[in-house]
């Protein structure tokens, strides 16, 4: 997640120079093609680029809308994970009847620790990093069992359910409290699945492919049209208009896969660390890990 | 589900050549009609195609929006099926009181197997393939009973409910746990119905029909207009603009019925296999089936 | 619900001939008015129709969006009714403790029959047909009681609640199961209310009225403008552009009230018959009624 | 809620004459300013009004979308109130164990009457009418207590909760039934709050203010531009275009505050009377009040 | 929250003078650049600004839509907090069995007071004011404990859960009532998290940055184009068009972060005071604090 809404000219150039170069190259070629060949035969009517430009603005807007929806849904899912994590710890710490058996507080504590493991395992899964940080919050035995599974966070949830059943059999939670805790477990499973859905579902590639093709189409036609009235200046203005369309399209694409590990994606490191701190604090754990710092005061991962 | 967002020129041609041919034919006819007849009488004003083009961009955008919503809702439904499948297995495996009667674990196991049957039967139903793969996860008796039903997945849910009642009568689940399991059963019924709703509800055909008519309208008028200023080049540029509108319209249509069995549809084979693996793994079943491979590294079914 | 997305020219003509005639009439009048009067004084600038056309495309798009949302919400409501109907029957058939009293299975059966009555009464209410088909699924006494009510489907729900309470008093369902069944009853009441809301709430008429006025406005101005450059051909092209705008507007209006009984509306006959068959099948009833056939292979009611 | 989607010319004039007058005045001034001053110096390029007009269509469309959403959300809230009212009465009438104590039926009845009071108090609150009709459905004591409260409908809900607790203490409802009834009470509180939210939250005024300013801006520039080519006719066509933009903007504003008491607002009188009739009928009350009649067959309040 | 939708010219000037100055400066520079340099070489075609303007209107519209959604979601969250606060107090006051132990009413009262503390602590957290007003509704001990926490409102919820457990252990609430109260507690946690999500998630800065850049782009190109036909008047009309785009963009940005403390943000002071009054009134507390007054009759904080 970027933190600043100002970019210096240098940064803009660093981000877009490849694109700039490509557009200028294409506009130059179009300019020469028009000047030394096409112009001698025909003159492109203005209306063609007008209609194409308007239509393109629509189609880019459509892609951006869907991209933003994916990004914001991803953010909502992790927001819900934050909320359910706090409720999970609050319920376990306050509603277990500790008088029933000596081991009850231990079970509750390890269910909270294990939830932190779930978060980190889910994050590693979504980002495909293979990060094993989550193992620190599991017992050795659990870490081993879980590591053989096709879906590690899901395997952790199964252990949680087994412990929840044990709490119930020990009489530490009654049926009412059991349902509240199990509802939270089910919701964690739902959030996990929803995040996987976004990560695994490719945005229809034909939309992106053809939009990109149409933008190049438009850039070329626009340069043809401009070349006839303003000569080699058509490269400058062709680039300017092409830049607006291409950059807006790129903006959409950059947030389309919100669980990747880059400056535009959701700051999963920071979010999961915040929950970690919240939960450890509720457990009275010392010392607390420090929050994730922005990279170069610039973005959060 | 397509996996790559790049298409080679050859592929684009393979997908669109019929359309290309049609557009070029129509543009050519329009060019001749204009040159040898219409031009002698009138000159089409630019504004007509400008207004029509803008309006069309809207109407195509509208169709695409609704198409995408159908596709994404379909994906969400199957995402929810994934989540509820995992919760179904987790609850049955952990919350049944196995001490009550020797048959309890068997009932729980067969309820999980039967859920896999439900998935495959639902998939076969949505795609109208008549695939009988689901029978492998049912007893012979159940498979027979179910095959006479108008709606096979629904009939499977009824057997699940009968087994759930049996678990309860045996004392293996109490009322609290019963409600959680029955809620999952009801949700499976809801997802099934929601998927059927999308498959059975035709997108208002008049929207698609008239949008297609209007695009041809626009292509012809546009070629008329171009023919007057750029002669036979109007066929080229008429095709270019027509291509943008037609392809965008096609993009929308291609994802409108997300449960069909084609490269643009949702990868139901892959999703249901993933759940199958997850559930069999939770049951400790060996060997696990292998995940569905992309067809030609290109798309998932 | 229309089933085909192709219309022959004849059908298009049959549907739109009144509109075509009106547009041609208005365009002709505008042409004469321009040629014999207005043209002598002024020449309408192109920009006026450009701006108006774009703005109109927006406003028509807005109406169509809301119309589609009403239609799709209506479809979702009836989809939810399908799901809840199946769950209602599944719960009643499987979770009632038949050992408690001899009449329990009879009560459960009549509650399922009565649900079919509810569906047909709701449909008749939404379509204002006064159809009494629903009475066949009620006892004579109930049919009489219910027929005096202001809202027949609501009265049927009240009888369902009384029977549910009886099941509970007989000990056939416990509190847990009671809550699940009552939740379904409450949801049926919610769906009924949601469908009534759509039927009873007129889409803000000023939106439709003024959009229609503005389209005529635009058609006239456009013809004025065209008449100056292309003479009597302005009637042809004025019709063409007017046709696009009017037909798109009509498309929206045709799905705005999804519970009417016409080819564009939701196929309530077909949906409620499907549920009827599903429920009778679950009851082991013979013979089953046949599904609703499309009218002329063309549309479902 | 308007009932007809046709307005006579007279009515249109009655609604819009002030606006018409203002637009014509402004256009005339612009015409004179252009003719006797601006024209001598410059000629406004067409492109300015083209771009401005398109942009304006967007911004008006945005406001209208949000206005419609407020209106429809308001309608949904009152639709949900209808549903929950029926469920409230159905649950109270059918699920109370009347055998427990003689006063149980009386408590249930007065809880239904009191719900009608809640509806009318909520309506009076939303419309700020100070209407005391609701007192007729409360006991004298209750009416007095409630009238001292800052929020009368909320105070009524508190009395409902006290009675619900009494039913429970008398053993007339068990815990399961208590939760269903309390859920309905909580939902009534939610609907009340949601309706208050819409009424109390001003739509961001800067959006409306600047959109209005920009429309006048556009009307003036458009008249300048027209004046140069068509002279005093610019007043006519300037008015025509201005009328389209202004009226569309007004349409949005007219439904932005759906709980006011005017012909465009939601028919709260009619809706709450319908519930009143439904509930009294369920209680077997005679005679029933008559439904609210449309005002001049024209609109419902 | 602004209360009036009319701004005097003076106010508009006060709000926008910096922007006006910048636009006029840029337009003047563009005018000189064009007149003394660019004009001699080329003449900018109208179509460039037409296409750019339309595209920009889209992209600004997109940002405004998302901004409005953030603002309205923020409002819905605080609306839900209002509703849940009332239900919290209603449930605690009516459903606790006071006969069980003398301290029960005291616990219930302090749970309501503590909820007011939660509201004010959440508000202070969202606005980062560090305001300690919330401490007045906590005991000294609680205020101290809570103040050491990383997340004060979350720490307050934990104390609520402990008290709820105590009520249950004392037998003052049974399992059914416990679930209703705990559901409200969980929802308060969810609302808190949802509000934090909006506050902590920066709207993708590249969208805002590039939109701003593109608007300046457009202003410059537009002035170039105008300068060729209307000379130094291009500064006036360049400003006019630039003003429309810039102000609309600003309108969006001004509501993007709805929890800040400025006139355009949500009136959290007023909303939380309203709940405070409602809850104290329900407790029979005297005197009630007075509602928050608008600042200068102009806006609510």
Short mmCIF file of N, CA and C in Angstrom, two decimals, chain D residues 80-157:
data_model
loop_
_atom_site.label_atom_id
_atom_site.label_comp_id
_atom_site.label_asym_id
_atom_site.label_seq_id
_atom_site.Cartn_x
_atom_site.Cartn_y
_atom_site.Cartn_z
N UNK D 80 -38.85 -3.82 4.72
CA UNK D 80 -38.44 -4.74 5.78
C UNK D 80 -39.28 -4.53 7.02
N UNK D 81 -39.70 -3.28 7.26
CA UNK D 81 -40.58 -3.03 8.41
C UNK D 81 -41.90 -3.76 8.22
N UNK D 82 -42.43 -3.72 6.99
CA UNK D 82 -43.67 -4.46 6.70
C UNK D 82 -43.49 -5.94 7.05
N UNK D 83 -42.40 -6.53 6.53
CA UNK D 83 -42.19 -7.97 6.74
C UNK D 83 -42.08 -8.29 8.23
N UNK D 84 -41.26 -7.51 8.93
CA UNK D 84 -41.03 -7.81 10.33
C UNK D 84 -42.29 -7.58 11.16
N UNK D 85 -43.14 -6.65 10.72
CA UNK D 85 -44.40 -6.44 11.44
C UNK D 85 -45.27 -7.68 11.36
N UNK D 86 -45.37 -8.24 10.16
CA UNK D 86 -46.19 -9.44 10.00
C UNK D 86 -45.60 -10.59 10.82
N UNK D 87 -44.28 -10.76 10.80
CA UNK D 87 -43.66 -11.84 11.55
C UNK D 87 -43.85 -11.63 13.04
N UNK D 88 -43.75 -10.39 13.46
CA UNK D 88 -43.96 -10.05 14.88
C UNK D 88 -45.33 -10.53 15.34
N UNK D 89 -46.36 -10.17 14.57
CA UNK D 89 -47.72 -10.56 14.95
C UNK D 89 -47.89 -12.07 14.85
N UNK D 90 -47.36 -12.67 13.78
CA UNK D 90 -47.51 -14.11 13.61
C UNK D 90 -46.87 -14.88 14.76
N UNK D 91 -45.68 -14.46 15.14
CA UNK D 91 -45.00 -15.15 16.23
C UNK D 91 -45.75 -14.99 17.55
N UNK D 92 -46.17 -13.75 17.83
CA UNK D 92 -46.84 -13.52 19.12
C UNK D 92 -48.15 -14.28 19.21
N UNK D 93 -48.89 -14.31 18.09
CA UNK D 93 -50.21 -14.95 18.13
C UNK D 93 -50.10 -16.47 18.20
N UNK D 94 -49.08 -17.04 17.59
CA UNK D 94 -49.04 -18.50 17.48
C UNK D 94 -48.13 -19.19 18.49
N UNK D 95 -47.09 -18.50 18.93
CA UNK D 95 -46.09 -19.23 19.71
C UNK D 95 -46.16 -18.99 21.21
N UNK D 96 -47.06 -18.13 21.67
CA UNK D 96 -47.19 -17.95 23.12
C UNK D 96 -48.00 -19.10 23.70
N UNK D 97 -47.51 -19.62 24.79
CA UNK D 97 -48.20 -20.72 25.45
C UNK D 97 -49.28 -20.13 26.35
N UNK D 98 -50.51 -20.06 25.83
CA UNK D 98 -51.57 -19.37 26.55
C UNK D 98 -52.00 -20.09 27.82
N UNK D 99 -51.65 -21.34 27.91
CA UNK D 99 -52.06 -22.08 29.10
C UNK D 99 -51.34 -21.64 30.36
N UNK D 100 -50.24 -20.94 30.22
CA UNK D 100 -49.41 -20.62 31.37
C UNK D 100 -50.07 -19.66 32.35
N UNK D 101 -50.70 -18.63 31.83
CA UNK D 101 -51.31 -17.65 32.71
C UNK D 101 -52.38 -16.89 31.94
N UNK D 102 -53.40 -16.48 32.64
CA UNK D 102 -54.54 -15.85 31.98
C UNK D 102 -54.19 -14.57 31.25
N UNK D 103 -53.16 -13.91 31.71
CA UNK D 103 -52.88 -12.60 31.09
C UNK D 103 -52.04 -12.69 29.82
N UNK D 104 -51.53 -13.89 29.51
CA UNK D 104 -50.64 -14.00 28.35
C UNK D 104 -51.26 -13.47 27.06
N UNK D 105 -52.48 -13.90 26.70
CA UNK D 105 -53.06 -13.39 25.44
C UNK D 105 -53.18 -11.87 25.44
N UNK D 106 -53.46 -11.30 26.62
CA UNK D 106 -53.58 -9.84 26.68
C UNK D 106 -52.24 -9.17 26.42
N UNK D 107 -51.19 -9.75 27.00
CA UNK D 107 -49.87 -9.17 26.76
C UNK D 107 -49.52 -9.24 25.27
N UNK D 108 -49.76 -10.42 24.67
CA UNK D 108 -49.44 -10.58 23.24
C UNK D 108 -50.21 -9.56 22.41
N UNK D 109 -51.51 -9.42 22.70
CA UNK D 109 -52.32 -8.45 21.95
C UNK D 109 -51.77 -7.04 22.09
N UNK D 110 -51.46 -6.65 23.32
CA UNK D 110 -51.02 -5.26 23.47
C UNK D 110 -49.64 -5.05 22.85
N UNK D 111 -48.86 -6.13 22.74
CA UNK D 111 -47.56 -5.97 22.05
C UNK D 111 -47.76 -5.74 20.56
N UNK D 112 -48.83 -6.31 20.01
CA UNK D 112 -49.11 -6.07 18.58
C UNK D 112 -49.67 -4.66 18.38
N UNK D 113 -50.61 -4.27 19.26
CA UNK D 113 -51.11 -2.89 19.18
C UNK D 113 -49.96 -1.89 19.32
N UNK D 114 -49.10 -2.17 20.27
CA UNK D 114 -48.01 -1.24 20.52
C UNK D 114 -47.07 -1.15 19.31
N UNK D 115 -47.00 -2.27 18.57
CA UNK D 115 -46.17 -2.21 17.36
C UNK D 115 -46.76 -1.24 16.34
N UNK D 116 -48.09 -1.22 16.24
CA UNK D 116 -48.72 -0.24 15.34
C UNK D 116 -48.39 1.17 15.80
N UNK D 117 -48.40 1.37 17.11
CA UNK D 117 -48.00 2.68 17.64
C UNK D 117 -46.57 3.01 17.23
N UNK D 118 -45.71 2.01 17.30
CA UNK D 118 -44.31 2.22 16.92
C UNK D 118 -44.21 2.73 15.48
N UNK D 119 -44.95 2.08 14.58
CA UNK D 119 -44.92 2.47 13.17
C UNK D 119 -45.31 3.92 12.98
N UNK D 120 -46.43 4.30 13.61
CA UNK D 120 -46.92 5.66 13.39
C UNK D 120 -46.01 6.68 14.07
N UNK D 121 -45.43 6.30 15.20
CA UNK D 121 -44.50 7.22 15.86
C UNK D 121 -43.25 7.39 15.02
N UNK D 122 -42.79 6.29 14.44
CA UNK D 122 -41.59 6.38 13.60
C UNK D 122 -41.86 7.27 12.39
N UNK D 123 -43.05 7.08 11.78
CA UNK D 123 -43.39 7.88 10.61
C UNK D 123 -43.44 9.37 10.98
N UNK D 124 -44.09 9.67 12.11
CA UNK D 124 -44.19 11.07 12.55
C UNK D 124 -42.81 11.64 12.80
N UNK D 125 -41.93 10.83 13.33
CA UNK D 125 -40.58 11.27 13.62
C UNK D 125 -39.80 11.57 12.33
N UNK D 126 -39.93 10.66 11.36
CA UNK D 126 -39.19 10.84 10.11
C UNK D 126 -39.68 12.07 9.35
N UNK D 127 -40.99 12.29 9.42
CA UNK D 127 -41.55 13.43 8.68
C UNK D 127 -41.65 14.67 9.54
N UNK D 128 -41.24 14.57 10.79
CA UNK D 128 -41.30 15.72 11.71
C UNK D 128 -42.67 16.37 11.73
N UNK D 129 -43.72 15.55 11.70
CA UNK D 129 -45.07 16.13 11.69
C UNK D 129 -45.60 16.35 13.10
N UNK D 130 -45.04 15.69 14.10
CA UNK D 130 -45.57 15.81 15.45
C UNK D 130 -46.94 15.15 15.59
N UNK D 131 -47.29 14.35 14.62
CA UNK D 131 -48.59 13.66 14.63
C UNK D 131 -48.69 12.73 15.85
N UNK D 132 -49.83 12.81 16.58
CA UNK D 132 -49.97 11.99 17.80
C UNK D 132 -50.87 10.79 17.59
N UNK D 133 -51.17 10.44 16.33
CA UNK D 133 -52.04 9.31 16.04
C UNK D 133 -51.60 8.05 16.77
N UNK D 134 -50.30 7.89 16.96
CA UNK D 134 -49.77 6.67 17.58
C UNK D 134 -50.30 6.45 18.97
N UNK D 135 -50.67 7.53 19.67
CA UNK D 135 -51.10 7.39 21.07
C UNK D 135 -52.33 6.51 21.21
N UNK D 136 -53.14 6.45 20.15
CA UNK D 136 -54.35 5.63 20.19
C UNK D 136 -54.06 4.15 20.39
N UNK D 137 -52.86 3.74 20.08
CA UNK D 137 -52.51 2.32 20.22
C UNK D 137 -51.68 2.05 21.48
N UNK D 138 -51.61 3.03 22.36
CA UNK D 138 -50.89 2.84 23.63
C UNK D 138 -51.85 3.03 24.78
N UNK D 139 -51.51 2.47 25.92
CA UNK D 139 -52.29 2.79 27.11
C UNK D 139 -51.97 4.23 27.51
N UNK D 140 -52.85 4.81 28.31
CA UNK D 140 -52.65 6.20 28.72
C UNK D 140 -51.29 6.37 29.39
N UNK D 141 -51.03 5.46 30.30
CA UNK D 141 -49.76 5.51 31.05
C UNK D 141 -48.56 5.48 30.09
N UNK D 142 -48.60 4.56 29.17
CA UNK D 142 -47.49 4.43 28.23
C UNK D 142 -47.33 5.69 27.39
N UNK D 143 -48.47 6.19 26.88
CA UNK D 143 -48.42 7.37 26.03
C UNK D 143 -47.74 8.52 26.77
N UNK D 144 -48.06 8.66 28.04
CA UNK D 144 -47.45 9.73 28.83
C UNK D 144 -45.95 9.53 28.99
N UNK D 145 -45.59 8.32 29.43
CA UNK D 145 -44.16 8.03 29.64
C UNK D 145 -43.35 8.32 28.38
N UNK D 146 -43.91 7.83 27.30
CA UNK D 146 -43.20 7.89 26.03
C UNK D 146 -43.04 9.32 25.53
N UNK D 147 -44.06 10.15 25.82
CA UNK D 147 -44.05 11.50 25.24
C UNK D 147 -42.94 12.36 25.82
N UNK D 148 -42.39 11.96 26.96
CA UNK D 148 -41.30 12.74 27.53
C UNK D 148 -39.93 12.37 26.97
N UNK D 149 -39.94 11.39 26.10
CA UNK D 149 -38.66 10.87 25.63
C UNK D 149 -38.12 11.69 24.46
N UNK D 150 -36.80 11.70 24.31
CA UNK D 150 -36.19 12.36 23.15
C UNK D 150 -36.51 11.62 21.86
N UNK D 151 -36.68 10.33 21.96
CA UNK D 151 -36.92 9.52 20.76
C UNK D 151 -38.07 8.58 21.04
N UNK D 152 -39.27 8.97 20.61
CA UNK D 152 -40.48 8.25 21.01
C UNK D 152 -40.49 6.81 20.50
N UNK D 153 -40.22 6.54 19.20
CA UNK D 153 -40.28 5.13 18.79
C UNK D 153 -39.29 4.26 19.57
N UNK D 154 -38.11 4.80 19.88
CA UNK D 154 -37.15 4.03 20.66
C UNK D 154 -37.72 3.72 22.04
N UNK D 155 -38.41 4.67 22.64
CA UNK D 155 -38.99 4.44 23.97
C UNK D 155 -40.05 3.35 23.89
N UNK D 156 -40.79 3.30 22.77
CA UNK D 156 -41.81 2.25 22.62
C UNK D 156 -41.13 0.89 22.56
N UNK D 157 -40.01 0.80 21.85
CA UNK D 157 -39.31 -0.48 21.77
C UNK D 157 -38.89 -0.96 23.16
#
